[in-house]
Short mmCIF file of C-alpha atoms in Angstrom, two decimals:
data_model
loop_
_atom_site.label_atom_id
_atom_site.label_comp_id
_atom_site.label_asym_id
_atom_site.label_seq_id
_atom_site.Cartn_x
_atom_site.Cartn_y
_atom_site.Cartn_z
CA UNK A 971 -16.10 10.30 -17.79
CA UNK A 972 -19.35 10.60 -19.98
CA UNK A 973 -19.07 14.06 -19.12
CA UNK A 974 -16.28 14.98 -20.74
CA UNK A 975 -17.11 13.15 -24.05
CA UNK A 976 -18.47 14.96 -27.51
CA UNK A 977 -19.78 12.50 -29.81
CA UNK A 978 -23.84 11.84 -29.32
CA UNK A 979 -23.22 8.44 -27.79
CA UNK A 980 -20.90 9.78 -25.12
CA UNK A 981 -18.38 6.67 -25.74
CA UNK A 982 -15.61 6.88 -23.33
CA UNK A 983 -13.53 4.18 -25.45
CA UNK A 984 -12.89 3.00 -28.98
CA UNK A 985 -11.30 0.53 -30.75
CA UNK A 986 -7.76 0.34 -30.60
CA UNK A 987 -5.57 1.73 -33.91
CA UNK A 988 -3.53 -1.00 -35.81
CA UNK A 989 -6.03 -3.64 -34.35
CA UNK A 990 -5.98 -5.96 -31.91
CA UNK A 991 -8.71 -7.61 -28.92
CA UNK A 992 -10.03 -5.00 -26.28
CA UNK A 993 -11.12 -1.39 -26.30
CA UNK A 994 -9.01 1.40 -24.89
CA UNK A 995 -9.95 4.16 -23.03
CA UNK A 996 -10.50 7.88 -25.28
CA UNK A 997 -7.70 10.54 -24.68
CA UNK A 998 -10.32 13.50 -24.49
CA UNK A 999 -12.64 12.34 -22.06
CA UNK A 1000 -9.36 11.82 -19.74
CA UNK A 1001 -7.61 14.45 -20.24
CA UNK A 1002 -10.56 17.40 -19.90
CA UNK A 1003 -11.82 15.10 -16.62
CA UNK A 1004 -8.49 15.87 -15.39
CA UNK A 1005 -8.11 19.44 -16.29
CA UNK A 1006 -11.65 20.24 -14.87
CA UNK A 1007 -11.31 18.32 -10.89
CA UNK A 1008 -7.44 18.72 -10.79
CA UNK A 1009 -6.41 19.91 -7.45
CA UNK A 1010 -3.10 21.54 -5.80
CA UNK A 1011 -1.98 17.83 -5.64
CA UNK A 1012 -0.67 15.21 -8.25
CA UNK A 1013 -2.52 13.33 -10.58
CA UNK A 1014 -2.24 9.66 -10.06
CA UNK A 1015 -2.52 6.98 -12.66
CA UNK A 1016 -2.82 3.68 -12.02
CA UNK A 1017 -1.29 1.09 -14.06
CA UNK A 1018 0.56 -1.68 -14.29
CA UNK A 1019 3.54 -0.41 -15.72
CA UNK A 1020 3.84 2.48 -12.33
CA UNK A 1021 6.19 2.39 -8.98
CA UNK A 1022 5.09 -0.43 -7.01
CA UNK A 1023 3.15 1.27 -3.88
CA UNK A 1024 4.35 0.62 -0.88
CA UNK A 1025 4.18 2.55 2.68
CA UNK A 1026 7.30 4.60 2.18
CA UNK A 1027 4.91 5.89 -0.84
CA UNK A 1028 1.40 5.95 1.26
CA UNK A 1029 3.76 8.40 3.93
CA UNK A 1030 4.55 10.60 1.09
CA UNK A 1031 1.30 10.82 -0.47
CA UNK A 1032 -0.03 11.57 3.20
CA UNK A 1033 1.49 14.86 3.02
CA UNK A 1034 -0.75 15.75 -0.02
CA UNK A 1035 -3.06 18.54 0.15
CA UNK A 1036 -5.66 16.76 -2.49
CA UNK A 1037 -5.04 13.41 -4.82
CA UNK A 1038 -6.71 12.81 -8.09
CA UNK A 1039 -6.70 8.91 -9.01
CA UNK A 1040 -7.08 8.14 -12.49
CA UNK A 1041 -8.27 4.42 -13.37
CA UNK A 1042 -7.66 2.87 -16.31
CA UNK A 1043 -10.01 0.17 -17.97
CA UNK A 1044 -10.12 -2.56 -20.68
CA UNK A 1045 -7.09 -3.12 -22.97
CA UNK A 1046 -5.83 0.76 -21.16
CA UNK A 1047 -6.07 4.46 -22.00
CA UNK A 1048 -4.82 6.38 -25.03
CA UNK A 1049 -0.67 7.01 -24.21
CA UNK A 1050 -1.82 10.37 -24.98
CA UNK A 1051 -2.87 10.12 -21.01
CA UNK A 1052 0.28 9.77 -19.68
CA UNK A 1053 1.75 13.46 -20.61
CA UNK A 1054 -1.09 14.49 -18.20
CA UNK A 1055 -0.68 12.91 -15.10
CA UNK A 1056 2.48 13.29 -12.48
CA UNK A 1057 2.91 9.86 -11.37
CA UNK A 1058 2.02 6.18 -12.12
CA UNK A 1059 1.41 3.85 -9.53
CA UNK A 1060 1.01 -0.26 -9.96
CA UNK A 1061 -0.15 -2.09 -6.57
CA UNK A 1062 1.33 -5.19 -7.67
CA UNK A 1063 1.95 -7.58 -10.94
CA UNK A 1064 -0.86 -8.86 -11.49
CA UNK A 1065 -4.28 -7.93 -13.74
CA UNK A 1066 -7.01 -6.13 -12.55
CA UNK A 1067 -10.28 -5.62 -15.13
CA UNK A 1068 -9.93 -1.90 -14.57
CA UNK A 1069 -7.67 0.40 -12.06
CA UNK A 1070 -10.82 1.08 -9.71
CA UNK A 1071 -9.56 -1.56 -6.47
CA UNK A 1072 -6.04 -0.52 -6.76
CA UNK A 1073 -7.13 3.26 -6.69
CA UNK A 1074 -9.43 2.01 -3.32
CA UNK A 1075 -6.30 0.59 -1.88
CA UNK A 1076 -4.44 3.36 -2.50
CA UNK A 1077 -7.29 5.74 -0.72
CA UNK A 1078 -7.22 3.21 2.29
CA UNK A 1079 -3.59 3.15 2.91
CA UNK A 1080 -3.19 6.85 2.29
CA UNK A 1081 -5.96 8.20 4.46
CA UNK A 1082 -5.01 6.36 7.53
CA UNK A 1083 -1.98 8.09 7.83
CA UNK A 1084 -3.75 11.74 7.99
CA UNK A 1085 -4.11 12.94 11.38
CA UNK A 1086 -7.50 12.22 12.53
CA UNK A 1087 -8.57 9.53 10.73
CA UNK A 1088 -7.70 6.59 12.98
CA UNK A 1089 -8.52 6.85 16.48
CA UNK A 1090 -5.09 5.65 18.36
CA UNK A 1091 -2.20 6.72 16.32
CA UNK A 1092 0.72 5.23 18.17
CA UNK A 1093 -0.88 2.11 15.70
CA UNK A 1094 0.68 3.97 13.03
CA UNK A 1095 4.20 3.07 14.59
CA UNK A 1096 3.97 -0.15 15.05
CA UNK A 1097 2.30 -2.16 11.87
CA UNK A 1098 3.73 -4.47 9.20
CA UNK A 1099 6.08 -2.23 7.41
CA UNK A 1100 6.11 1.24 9.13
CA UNK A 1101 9.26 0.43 9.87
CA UNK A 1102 10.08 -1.96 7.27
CA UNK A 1103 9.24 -5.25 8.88
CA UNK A 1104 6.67 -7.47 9.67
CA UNK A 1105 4.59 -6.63 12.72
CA UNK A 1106 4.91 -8.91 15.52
CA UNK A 1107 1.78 -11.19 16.53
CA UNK A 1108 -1.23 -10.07 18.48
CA UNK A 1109 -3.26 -11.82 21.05
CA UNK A 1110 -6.32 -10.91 23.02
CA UNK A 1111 -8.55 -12.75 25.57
CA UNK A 1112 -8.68 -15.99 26.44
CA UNK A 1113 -5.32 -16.59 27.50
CA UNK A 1114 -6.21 -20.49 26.34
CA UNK A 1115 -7.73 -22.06 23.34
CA UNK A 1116 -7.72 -25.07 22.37
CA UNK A 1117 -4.36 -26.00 23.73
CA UNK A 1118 -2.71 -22.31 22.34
CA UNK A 1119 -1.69 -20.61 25.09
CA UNK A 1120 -0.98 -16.76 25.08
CA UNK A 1121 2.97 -16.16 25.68
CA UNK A 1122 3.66 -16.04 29.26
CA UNK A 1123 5.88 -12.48 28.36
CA UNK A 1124 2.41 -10.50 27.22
CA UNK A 1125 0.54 -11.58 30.81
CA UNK A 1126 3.96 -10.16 32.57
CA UNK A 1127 3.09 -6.64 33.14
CA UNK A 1128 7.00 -5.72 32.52
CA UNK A 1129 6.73 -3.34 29.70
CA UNK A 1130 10.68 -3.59 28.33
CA UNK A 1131 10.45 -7.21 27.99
CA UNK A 1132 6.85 -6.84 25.81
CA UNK A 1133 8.84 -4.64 24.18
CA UNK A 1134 11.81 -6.76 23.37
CA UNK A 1135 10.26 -9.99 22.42
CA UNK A 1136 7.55 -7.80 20.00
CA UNK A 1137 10.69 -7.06 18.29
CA UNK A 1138 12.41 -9.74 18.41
CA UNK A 1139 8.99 -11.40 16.80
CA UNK A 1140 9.12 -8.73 14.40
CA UNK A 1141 12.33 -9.43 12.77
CA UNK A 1142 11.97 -13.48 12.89
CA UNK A 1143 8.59 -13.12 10.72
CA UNK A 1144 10.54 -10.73 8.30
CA UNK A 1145 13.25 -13.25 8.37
CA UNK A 1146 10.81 -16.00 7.53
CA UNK A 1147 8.45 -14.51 5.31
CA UNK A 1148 10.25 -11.65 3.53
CA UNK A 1149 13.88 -11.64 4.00
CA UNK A 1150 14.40 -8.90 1.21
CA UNK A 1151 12.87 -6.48 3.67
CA UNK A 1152 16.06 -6.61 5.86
CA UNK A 1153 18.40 -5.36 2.76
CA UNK A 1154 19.90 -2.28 3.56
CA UNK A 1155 17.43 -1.65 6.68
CA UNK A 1156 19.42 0.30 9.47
CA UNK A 1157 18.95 -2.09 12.43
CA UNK A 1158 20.31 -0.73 16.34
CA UNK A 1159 22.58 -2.93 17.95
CA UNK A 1160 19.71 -4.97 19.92
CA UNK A 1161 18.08 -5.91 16.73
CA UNK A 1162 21.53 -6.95 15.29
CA UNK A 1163 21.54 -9.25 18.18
CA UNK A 1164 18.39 -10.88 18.00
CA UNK A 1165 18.87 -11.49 14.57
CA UNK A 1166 21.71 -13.45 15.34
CA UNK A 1167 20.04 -15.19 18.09
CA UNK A 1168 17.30 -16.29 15.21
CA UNK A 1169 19.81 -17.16 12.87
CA UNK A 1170 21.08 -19.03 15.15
CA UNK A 1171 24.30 -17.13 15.63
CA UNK A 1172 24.18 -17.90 19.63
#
């Protein structure tokens, strides 16, 4: 942001007006940082007062031709920012020193889902939230350790059963760990059924 700055010590923040702790970040240098890399996609700011991120919003930010990620820093930027930018984006309620991690999250989440980047992308389908629940659990060799034995179902070979009892793991962890993802989710008749299994309906 020194770039974009006029005064001879190329200060990128200031004091804030009416007082207060904390520096916050200059309109100008912002602003013409902006207007000089922006791209044929939105300008995102991140902040804790934004949309909480989620997948739904990684999908959609997929589709993007080009992002530009603007991090805040200190106390914040100048509301003079805001006017600039198309969306704000907050990866959760809690305080960062500066918007620089969230913006790498962002990147992370985001850039998996363009075609390419990761190698097998039926993995896309079937992680925690893709389809808004947990993912199921994984195992891998040995089939025993230390007294944990890998469930018989995975060493069976029969595909539909994997298939069933990954989702049928898949909604008893979202059950268990974050209930509020099942509001309003669309679930087929099998899944209805295994939820009542797990509830204990049966």
């Amino acid at each position: 942001l020194r770039d974009y700055t006029h005064d001879k010590h190329r200060m990128t923040d200031d004091a804030p007006y009416g007082g207060g702790p904390g520096m916050v970040m200059k309109v100008e240098p912002i602003v013409e940082a902006i207007e000089k890399v922006r791209g044929a996609g939105p300008v995102l700011l991140m902040s804790p007062q934004g949309e909480r991120f989620n997948q739904k919003m990684a999908q959609e930010l997929a589709g993007e031709e080009r992002l530009t990620i603007v991090c805040g820093r200190y106390e914040g930027f100048d509301e003079r920012v805001r006017p600039f930018v198309d969306r704000e984006i907050s990866i959760g309620d809690y305080i960062l020193t500066g918007g620089e991690i969230a913006a790498m999250a962002v990147i992370d989440s985001v850039s998996r889902l363009v075609p390419g980047v990761l190698g097998d992308s039926e993995s896309l389908t079937e992680e925690t939230f893709s389809d808004s629940l947990i993912e199921y659990p994984h195992y891998t060799r040995p089939d025993s350790f230390r007294g944990m034995e890998v469930p018989e179902v995975l060493l069976s070979g029969n595909h539909e059963e994997i298939r069933k009892w990954r989702r049928r793991e898949a909604i008893k962890r979202t059950l268990e760990r974050r209930s509020d993802l099942l509001d309003g989710l669309e679930l087929s008749g099998e899944d209805e059924e295994m939820l009542k299994e797990i509830r204990g309906g049966k």
